[in-house]
Tab-separated table of C-alpha atoms and ligand atoms in Angstrom:
chain	number	residue	atom	x	y	z
A	1	UNK	CA	51.114	-89.806	-133.125
A	2	UNK	CA	47.150	-90.332	-131.218
A	3	UNK	CA	45.353	-88.419	-129.042
A	4	UNK	CA	45.668	-91.335	-127.254
A	5	UNK	CA	49.245	-90.599	-126.120
A	6	UNK	CA	48.272	-87.494	-124.450
A	7	UNK	CA	46.096	-89.311	-122.213
A	8	UNK	CA	47.031	-89.070	-118.335
A	9	UNK	CA	49.172	-92.027	-116.912
A	10	UNK	CA	49.013	-91.574	-113.937
A	11	UNK	CA	46.974	-90.145	-111.156
A	12	UNK	CA	48.509	-87.278	-109.500
A	13	UNK	CA	50.006	-88.032	-106.345
A	14	UNK	CA	50.227	-84.575	-104.549
A	15	UNK	CA	47.904	-81.657	-104.030
A	16	UNK	CA	49.436	-78.012	-104.555
A	17	UNK	CA	48.674	-74.736	-104.115
A	18	UNK	CA	50.595	-71.750	-105.955
A	19	UNK	CA	51.032	-70.073	-109.263
A	20	UNK	CA	53.361	-70.727	-112.548
A	21	UNK	CA	53.311	-67.515	-114.891
A	22	UNK	CA	53.852	-68.044	-119.045
A	23	UNK	CA	54.931	-65.799	-121.581
A	24	UNK	CA	53.765	-67.017	-125.278
A	25	UNK	CA	53.468	-65.017	-128.130
A	26	UNK	CA	51.382	-64.552	-131.204
A	27	UNK	CA	52.073	-66.211	-134.258
A	28	UNK	CA	51.317	-64.948	-137.900
A	29	UNK	CA	50.699	-67.446	-140.833
A	30	UNK	CA	52.582	-67.505	-143.786
A	31	UNK	CA	50.217	-70.844	-144.961
A	32	UNK	CA	47.004	-70.515	-143.674
A	33	UNK	CA	44.603	-72.675	-141.926
A	34	UNK	CA	41.022	-72.072	-143.098
A	35	UNK	CA	39.043	-74.520	-142.192
A	36	UNK	CA	38.847	-77.358	-139.876
A	37	UNK	CA	36.792	-80.767	-138.856
A	38	UNK	CA	36.663	-83.051	-135.760
A	39	UNK	CA	38.198	-81.808	-132.293
A	40	UNK	CA	39.965	-79.205	-133.806
A	41	UNK	CA	41.512	-80.133	-136.914
A	42	UNK	CA	42.812	-78.547	-139.360
A	43	UNK	CA	41.435	-80.161	-143.596
A	44	UNK	CA	45.325	-78.498	-144.528
A	45	UNK	CA	48.762	-77.907	-143.359
A	46	UNK	CA	50.212	-74.410	-142.748
A	47	UNK	CA	53.451	-73.213	-141.548
A	48	UNK	CA	53.612	-69.461	-139.408
A	49	UNK	CA	56.620	-67.750	-137.963
A	50	UNK	CA	56.067	-67.454	-133.916
A	51	UNK	CA	56.595	-63.538	-133.392
A	52	UNK	CA	58.331	-62.262	-130.549
A	53	UNK	CA	57.227	-58.808	-129.121
A	54	UNK	CA	53.308	-59.616	-129.345
A	55	UNK	CA	52.355	-61.578	-126.198
A	56	UNK	CA	50.586	-62.828	-123.725
A	57	UNK	CA	51.375	-63.227	-120.337
A	58	UNK	CA	49.279	-65.543	-117.928
A	59	UNK	CA	49.400	-66.180	-114.323
A	60	UNK	CA	47.687	-69.356	-113.080
A	61	UNK	CA	46.980	-69.334	-109.453
A	62	UNK	CA	46.090	-72.959	-108.249
A	63	UNK	CA	45.089	-74.634	-105.254
A	64	UNK	CA	42.578	-77.849	-104.145
A	65	UNK	CA	39.117	-77.211	-104.690
A	66	UNK	CA	36.884	-76.710	-102.305
A	67	UNK	CA	33.467	-77.272	-103.671
A	68	UNK	CA	32.456	-80.546	-105.385
A	69	UNK	CA	33.106	-78.976	-108.971
A	70	UNK	CA	36.585	-76.725	-109.900
A	71	UNK	CA	35.410	-73.130	-110.126
A	72	UNK	CA	37.706	-70.155	-111.837
A	73	UNK	CA	37.914	-66.400	-112.628
A	74	UNK	CA	39.900	-64.901	-115.071
A	75	UNK	CA	41.521	-61.576	-114.918
A	76	UNK	CA	42.779	-58.870	-118.220
A	77	UNK	CA	44.868	-56.548	-117.209
A	78	UNK	CA	43.840	-56.778	-113.350
A	79	UNK	CA	40.141	-56.754	-114.265
A	80	UNK	CA	37.858	-59.300	-113.833
A	81	UNK	CA	36.968	-60.520	-117.304
A	82	UNK	CA	33.881	-62.393	-116.949
A	83	UNK	CA	33.022	-62.717	-121.000
A	84	UNK	CA	36.379	-64.722	-121.183
A	85	UNK	CA	34.864	-67.403	-119.368
A	86	UNK	CA	32.657	-69.383	-121.809
A	87	UNK	CA	35.541	-69.723	-124.253
A	88	UNK	CA	37.779	-71.241	-121.462
A	89	UNK	CA	35.335	-73.367	-120.046
A	90	UNK	CA	35.032	-74.947	-123.073
A	91	UNK	CA	38.373	-75.004	-123.455
A	92	UNK	CA	38.706	-76.848	-119.919
A	93	UNK	CA	35.676	-79.276	-120.930
A	94	UNK	CA	37.951	-80.680	-124.182
A	95	UNK	CA	41.021	-80.770	-122.767
A	96	UNK	CA	40.031	-82.357	-119.003
A	97	UNK	CA	40.388	-86.302	-119.982
A	98	UNK	CA	43.822	-85.408	-120.885
A	99	UNK	CA	44.532	-83.687	-118.109
A	100	UNK	CA	42.444	-84.182	-115.419
A	101	UNK	CA	43.826	-81.841	-112.734
A	102	UNK	CA	41.644	-78.814	-114.407
A	103	UNK	CA	38.683	-80.390	-112.704
A	104	UNK	CA	40.528	-81.154	-109.367
A	105	UNK	CA	41.863	-77.635	-108.924
A	106	UNK	CA	40.080	-74.093	-108.633
A	107	UNK	CA	42.246	-71.426	-110.484
A	108	UNK	CA	42.670	-67.605	-110.651
A	109	UNK	CA	43.775	-67.210	-114.432
A	110	UNK	CA	45.365	-63.632	-115.058
A	111	UNK	CA	46.463	-62.551	-118.238
A	112	UNK	CA	48.105	-59.128	-119.923
A	113	UNK	CA	48.705	-58.499	-124.066
A	114	UNK	CA	51.855	-56.566	-124.589
A	115	UNK	CA	49.306	-55.205	-127.782
A	116	UNK	CA	46.899	-52.746	-127.050
A	117	UNK	CA	44.054	-54.691	-126.286
A	118	UNK	CA	41.231	-54.802	-129.156
A	119	UNK	CA	43.789	-53.737	-131.581
A	120	UNK	CA	42.501	-56.537	-134.068
A	121	UNK	CA	45.466	-58.527	-133.104
A	122	UNK	CA	44.311	-62.048	-132.426
A	123	UNK	CA	44.808	-62.571	-128.810
A	124	UNK	CA	44.041	-66.787	-129.245
A	125	UNK	CA	46.828	-67.918	-130.416
A	126	UNK	CA	48.982	-66.213	-127.520
A	127	UNK	CA	46.379	-66.568	-124.990
A	128	UNK	CA	45.279	-70.387	-125.209
A	129	UNK	CA	48.883	-71.097	-125.800
A	130	UNK	CA	49.782	-69.511	-122.628
A	131	UNK	CA	47.236	-71.219	-120.771
A	132	UNK	CA	48.073	-74.444	-122.343
A	133	UNK	CA	51.473	-73.756	-121.179
A	134	UNK	CA	50.759	-72.784	-117.928
A	135	UNK	CA	48.469	-76.078	-117.089
A	136	UNK	CA	51.498	-78.607	-118.595
A	137	UNK	CA	54.065	-76.580	-116.467
A	138	UNK	CA	51.443	-77.777	-113.061
A	139	UNK	CA	51.164	-81.010	-114.189
A	140	UNK	CA	54.352	-81.216	-114.800
A	141	UNK	CA	54.416	-80.728	-110.637
A	142	UNK	CA	52.238	-82.903	-109.604
A	143	UNK	CA	53.480	-85.668	-111.777
A	144	UNK	CA	55.445	-88.282	-109.796
A	145	UNK	CA	57.542	-88.855	-113.252
A	146	UNK	CA	57.534	-85.556	-115.035
A	147	UNK	CA	57.492	-85.750	-118.878
A	148	UNK	CA	60.799	-85.143	-120.728
A	149	UNK	CA	61.349	-81.502	-121.403
A	150	UNK	CA	60.286	-81.754	-125.411
A	151	UNK	CA	57.051	-84.366	-124.134
A	152	UNK	CA	55.801	-81.269	-122.324
A	153	UNK	CA	55.823	-78.499	-125.567
A	154	UNK	CA	53.956	-81.389	-127.576
A	155	UNK	CA	51.881	-82.184	-124.671
A	156	UNK	CA	51.049	-77.879	-124.459
A	157	UNK	CA	50.376	-77.676	-128.271
A	158	UNK	CA	48.322	-80.482	-127.965
A	159	UNK	CA	46.288	-78.855	-125.624
A	160	UNK	CA	46.490	-74.915	-127.019
A	161	UNK	CA	45.370	-76.784	-130.260
A	162	UNK	CA	42.067	-77.308	-128.583
A	163	UNK	CA	41.573	-74.077	-127.590
A	164	UNK	CA	42.276	-72.260	-130.528
A	165	UNK	CA	44.138	-74.276	-133.874
A	166	UNK	CA	46.364	-71.162	-134.484
A	167	UNK	CA	47.878	-71.436	-130.840
A	168	UNK	CA	49.255	-74.880	-131.579
A	169	UNK	CA	51.764	-72.846	-133.165
A	170	UNK	CA	53.095	-70.771	-130.555
A	171	UNK	CA	54.531	-72.971	-128.090
A	172	UNK	CA	57.502	-73.075	-130.195
A	173	UNK	CA	59.569	-70.935	-132.898
A	174	UNK	CA	60.549	-69.295	-135.389
A	175	UNK	CA	58.514	-71.977	-137.691
A	176	UNK	CA	55.922	-73.852	-136.879
A	177	UNK	CA	54.117	-76.501	-139.168
A	178	UNK	CA	50.626	-77.577	-138.123
A	179	UNK	CA	48.839	-80.239	-140.155
A	180	UNK	CA	49.891	-83.870	-141.512
A	181	UNK	CA	51.560	-83.408	-144.885
A	182	UNK	CA	53.061	-86.240	-146.791
A	183	UNK	CA	55.943	-83.801	-147.382
A	184	UNK	CA	56.859	-83.124	-143.806
A	185	UNK	CA	58.463	-85.177	-141.356
A	186	UNK	CA	56.918	-85.569	-138.289
A	187	UNK	CA	53.986	-83.154	-139.357
A	188	UNK	CA	50.526	-83.558	-137.498
A	189	UNK	CA	47.402	-83.259	-137.121
A	190	UNK	CA	47.574	-82.877	-133.015
A	191	UNK	CA	50.327	-80.687	-132.170
A	192	UNK	CA	52.884	-77.630	-134.369
A	193	UNK	CA	56.285	-79.085	-134.606
A	194	UNK	CA	59.341	-77.407	-135.302
A	195	UNK	CA	60.509	-77.582	-139.090
A	196	UNK	CA	62.613	-79.783	-140.001
A	197	UNK	CA	64.250	-78.745	-143.010
A	198	UNK	CA	67.443	-76.494	-143.459
A	199	UNK	CA	66.543	-72.534	-143.523
A	200	UNK	CA	68.509	-70.339	-144.928
A	201	UNK	CA	69.817	-67.716	-142.741
A	202	UNK	CA	67.258	-64.565	-145.048
A	203	UNK	CA	64.364	-66.535	-142.888
A	204	UNK	CA	66.055	-66.998	-139.763
A	205	UNK	CA	65.331	-63.716	-138.174
A	206	UNK	CA	62.644	-62.019	-140.293
A	207	UNK	CA	60.877	-58.839	-139.458
A	208	UNK	CA	57.276	-58.312	-139.182
A	209	UNK	CA	55.064	-55.411	-138.400
A	210	UNK	CA	51.924	-55.079	-138.073
A	211	UNK	CA	49.659	-52.046	-139.263
A	212	UNK	CA	46.656	-51.557	-136.981
A	213	UNK	CA	43.768	-50.420	-140.398
A	214	UNK	CA	40.910	-51.544	-138.005
A	215	UNK	CA	40.934	-52.057	-133.895
A	216	UNK	CA	38.448	-53.684	-132.046
A	217	UNK	CA	36.380	-56.713	-132.534
A	218	UNK	CA	36.601	-58.989	-135.316
A	219	UNK	CA	34.027	-58.790	-137.904
A	220	UNK	CA	33.768	-62.759	-138.892
A	221	UNK	CA	34.945	-64.377	-135.676
A	222	UNK	CA	37.451	-67.644	-136.670
A	223	UNK	CA	34.410	-70.312	-135.552
A	224	UNK	CA	32.627	-68.973	-137.850
A	225	UNK	CA	35.261	-68.537	-140.448
A	226	UNK	CA	36.184	-72.187	-140.417
A	227	UNK	CA	32.464	-73.213	-140.538
A	228	UNK	CA	32.357	-71.374	-143.939
A	229	UNK	CA	34.246	-73.810	-145.449
A	230	UNK	CA	32.206	-76.780	-145.000
A	231	UNK	CA	29.944	-76.110	-147.789
A	232	UNK	CA	32.374	-74.059	-149.846
A	233	UNK	CA	32.137	-74.099	-153.452
A	234	UNK	CA	36.331	-73.581	-154.058
A	235	UNK	CA	37.801	-75.945	-150.229
A	236	UNK	CA	38.768	-78.641	-151.413
A	237	UNK	CA	40.940	-76.721	-154.383
A	238	UNK	CA	41.882	-74.422	-151.236
A	239	UNK	CA	43.296	-76.894	-149.392
A	240	UNK	CA	44.972	-78.837	-152.141
A	241	UNK	CA	46.584	-75.373	-152.455
A	242	UNK	CA	47.453	-74.959	-149.455
A	243	UNK	CA	49.613	-78.186	-149.371
A	244	UNK	CA	51.112	-77.459	-152.504
A	245	UNK	CA	51.961	-74.233	-151.415
A	246	UNK	CA	53.532	-75.447	-148.321
A	247	UNK	CA	55.522	-78.457	-150.688
A	248	UNK	CA	56.971	-75.610	-152.911
A	249	UNK	CA	58.307	-74.002	-149.726
A	250	UNK	CA	60.687	-76.292	-149.075
A	251	UNK	CA	63.412	-75.802	-151.634
A	252	UNK	CA	62.861	-71.845	-151.424
A	253	UNK	CA	63.289	-71.675	-147.803
A	254	UNK	CA	66.724	-73.969	-147.884
A	255	UNK	CA	67.544	-71.982	-150.668
A	256	UNK	CA	66.781	-68.559	-149.559
A	257	UNK	CA	64.867	-67.513	-152.815
A	258	UNK	CA	62.847	-64.480	-151.002
A	259	UNK	CA	61.552	-63.992	-154.221
A	260	UNK	CA	59.430	-67.250	-155.127
A	261	UNK	CA	58.926	-66.653	-151.161
A	262	UNK	CA	56.938	-63.483	-151.697
A	263	UNK	CA	54.769	-65.011	-153.965
A	264	UNK	CA	53.997	-67.985	-152.216
A	265	UNK	CA	53.178	-65.531	-149.110
A	266	UNK	CA	51.162	-63.119	-150.611
A	267	UNK	CA	49.169	-65.493	-152.677
A	268	UNK	CA	48.142	-67.436	-149.763
A	269	UNK	CA	47.169	-63.852	-148.062
A	270	UNK	CA	44.793	-63.037	-150.768
A	271	UNK	CA	43.198	-66.608	-150.847
A	272	UNK	CA	42.300	-66.622	-147.726
A	273	UNK	CA	40.548	-63.283	-148.115
A	274	UNK	CA	39.535	-64.681	-151.390
A	275	UNK	CA	37.365	-67.850	-149.435
A	276	UNK	CA	35.825	-65.543	-147.601
A	277	UNK	CA	34.218	-63.591	-150.361
A	278	UNK	CA	33.282	-66.460	-151.959
A	279	UNK	CA	31.181	-68.100	-149.189
A	280	UNK	CA	28.137	-67.981	-148.086
A	281	UNK	CA	27.164	-65.660	-146.449
A	282	UNK	CA	30.236	-63.248	-147.658
A	283	UNK	CA	32.103	-61.011	-146.366
A	284	UNK	CA	35.132	-58.631	-147.238
A	285	UNK	CA	37.733	-58.222	-144.432
A	286	UNK	CA	39.736	-56.039	-145.709
A	287	UNK	CA	39.328	-51.847	-145.768
A	288	UNK	CA	39.904	-48.938	-148.554
A	289	UNK	CA	43.264	-48.511	-146.306
A	290	UNK	CA	44.082	-52.141	-146.394
A	291	UNK	CA	44.337	-52.645	-150.253
A	292	UNK	CA	45.811	-48.534	-150.082
A	293	UNK	CA	48.590	-50.276	-147.940
A	294	UNK	CA	48.906	-53.542	-150.475
A	295	UNK	CA	48.855	-51.518	-153.662
A	296	UNK	CA	51.644	-49.089	-151.767
A	297	UNK	CA	53.804	-51.565	-151.077
A	298	UNK	CA	53.992	-53.296	-154.464
A	299	UNK	CA	54.498	-50.057	-156.335
A	300	UNK	CA	57.605	-49.395	-153.022
A	301	UNK	CA	58.867	-52.911	-154.018
A	302	UNK	CA	58.598	-52.214	-157.831
A	303	UNK	CA	60.463	-49.521	-157.762
A	304	UNK	CA	62.974	-49.910	-155.001
A	305	UNK	CA	63.647	-53.698	-155.228
A	306	UNK	CA	63.030	-54.006	-151.983
A	307	UNK	CA	61.985	-57.601	-150.847
A	308	UNK	CA	59.114	-56.368	-148.691
A	309	UNK	CA	55.966	-58.395	-148.461
A	310	UNK	CA	52.280	-58.152	-146.826
A	311	UNK	CA	50.303	-61.166	-145.410
A	312	UNK	CA	46.781	-61.102	-143.301
A	313	UNK	CA	44.858	-62.703	-141.018
A	314	UNK	CA	41.233	-63.038	-141.205
A	315	UNK	CA	40.765	-59.294	-140.512
A	316	UNK	CA	41.676	-55.622	-142.255
A	317	UNK	CA	44.878	-55.311	-140.617
A	318	UNK	CA	48.340	-55.918	-142.808
A	319	UNK	CA	51.436	-57.570	-141.705
A	320	UNK	CA	54.433	-56.326	-143.564
A	321	UNK	CA	57.293	-58.614	-143.875
A	322	UNK	CA	60.984	-57.835	-144.365
A	323	UNK	CA	64.437	-58.712	-144.479
A	324	UNK	CA	66.562	-57.528	-141.517
A	325	UNK	CA	69.130	-56.008	-143.797
A	326	UNK	CA	66.244	-53.668	-145.400
A	327	UNK	CA	65.081	-53.176	-141.761
A	328	UNK	CA	65.774	-49.319	-141.642
A	329	UNK	CA	64.440	-48.665	-144.904
A	330	UNK	CA	61.377	-50.680	-144.870
A	331	UNK	CA	60.257	-48.529	-141.151
A	332	UNK	CA	61.548	-45.222	-142.928
A	333	UNK	CA	59.360	-46.298	-145.891
A	334	UNK	CA	55.680	-47.593	-143.101
A	335	UNK	CA	56.761	-43.749	-140.839
A	336	UNK	CA	56.056	-42.401	-144.407
A	337	UNK	CA	53.712	-44.040	-146.495
A	338	UNK	CA	51.899	-46.425	-144.652
A	339	UNK	CA	51.101	-44.811	-141.247
A	340	UNK	CA	48.579	-42.445	-142.090
A	341	UNK	CA	46.418	-45.280	-143.467
A	342	UNK	CA	46.597	-46.947	-139.652
A	343	UNK	CA	44.446	-46.573	-137.072
A	344	UNK	CA	45.352	-43.398	-134.821
A	345	UNK	CA	48.757	-44.552	-136.994
A	346	UNK	CA	49.732	-47.029	-134.876
A	347	UNK	CA	51.526	-49.897	-136.190
A	348	UNK	CA	53.718	-52.776	-134.211
A	349	UNK	CA	56.847	-53.876	-134.645
A	350	UNK	CA	58.144	-57.447	-134.223
A	351	UNK	CA	60.201	-60.241	-135.963
A	352	UNK	CA	60.579	-63.994	-135.345
A	353	UNK	CA	60.691	-65.593	-132.363
A	354	UNK	CA	61.335	-68.866	-130.533
A	355	UNK	CA	58.337	-69.363	-128.807
A	356	UNK	CA	56.070	-69.685	-124.746
A	357	UNK	CA	58.862	-69.297	-122.463
A	358	UNK	CA	57.868	-70.231	-118.464
A	359	UNK	CA	59.126	-66.754	-116.297
A	360	UNK	CA	60.458	-67.582	-112.781
B	1	DP6	C1	42.975	-66.737	-140.720
B	1	DP6	O1	43.251	-70.464	-135.019
B	1	DP6	O2	41.791	-68.093	-134.587
B	1	DP6	O3	44.393	-66.755	-138.610
B	1	DP6	O4	40.732	-73.035	-134.466
B	1	DP6	O5	38.821	-71.901	-134.156
B	1	DP6	O6	40.200	-70.847	-132.572
B	1	DP6	P1	40.114	-71.321	-134.426
B	1	DP6	O7	40.689	-70.661	-134.935
B	1	DP6	P2	42.220	-69.537	-135.066
B	1	DP6	O8	42.040	-69.297	-137.492
B	1	DP6	C2	43.106	-68.672	-137.521
B	1	DP6	C3	43.074	-68.284	-138.890
B	1	DP6	C4	43.844	-67.417	-139.170
B	1	DP6	C5	45.266	-68.258	-140.613
B	1	DP6	C6	46.243	-68.987	-139.473
B	1	DP6	O9	46.665	-68.464	-138.793
B	1	DP6	O10	46.884	-69.737	-140.413
């Protein structure tokens, strides 16, 4: 696969006015992407569960541009959100050679998140994938020979990646790989692809409850975080570790070996945070309550034999992962023992999902 295959093959034959709405989920990485090069290319392969309830809904209103340059406005929850513009401007600048309609149309982008704004949940994966998918839907309408459904999804993932790396993994689900890996057929640095091998039923409807330990702006932006890997003393070992963990995951996913899965997933979460603690400048993104929760999960697992585990993204919130058939016990445990460590007692129940969808 090369970038060139995403270049436009024809000039648009029509000019349209209308709107398209897409709902796209967030995702949670099991093997983490941390470190990138070139134009949004990952230093190692990653894999994630696509989520279901945590999603962004974006309506893209379009009409042929009036002035010399195309213009757009962004609304979050029906309120003008100029602070979103620079990121989207940068996104449009990166993708215009692949989807020239961004220079030919004026847009109004209306977006809402299912999760509370400033809940500390990264909205860039769901937000960028939703916008990328809207643009591909519009392009399909303008092409005299539309792309196949699969090509459209691939292009949406390709564009989403240029907005935010992890967004490439939100177009499809429930398990998506992003980043070239020698043992994963079809994997690519350019797009997220559905995990191509057998997955045991226990991993097919996995539960994920997000404990909101800290809300508000991220302490370290992902751009800053990824850049820390450039001169990092352990970066090469980390990229090898991640790729090695992904190799190990293949038989684990096939055989339904939940214990081995837990070991890799928790190790990945802590390795990600270890990278931040050992970079320069260094950061501790976990909070005391994050550690409390982790210790309580370990204790509960030891004492009950539950298959509960945790992962973290680049912040203090804890993603609790568990099997569907342990759902009622785990939710009870969260209510009685973990909720007190959440900001205002807040947590979000979620599970694996299928990716972005266009709403009629
Ligand atoms: C820790 O995708 O937010 O969540 O490409 O700079 O937008 P950019 O970074 P982003 O990084 C996500 C990092 C992570 C791990 C992961 O999702 O794999």
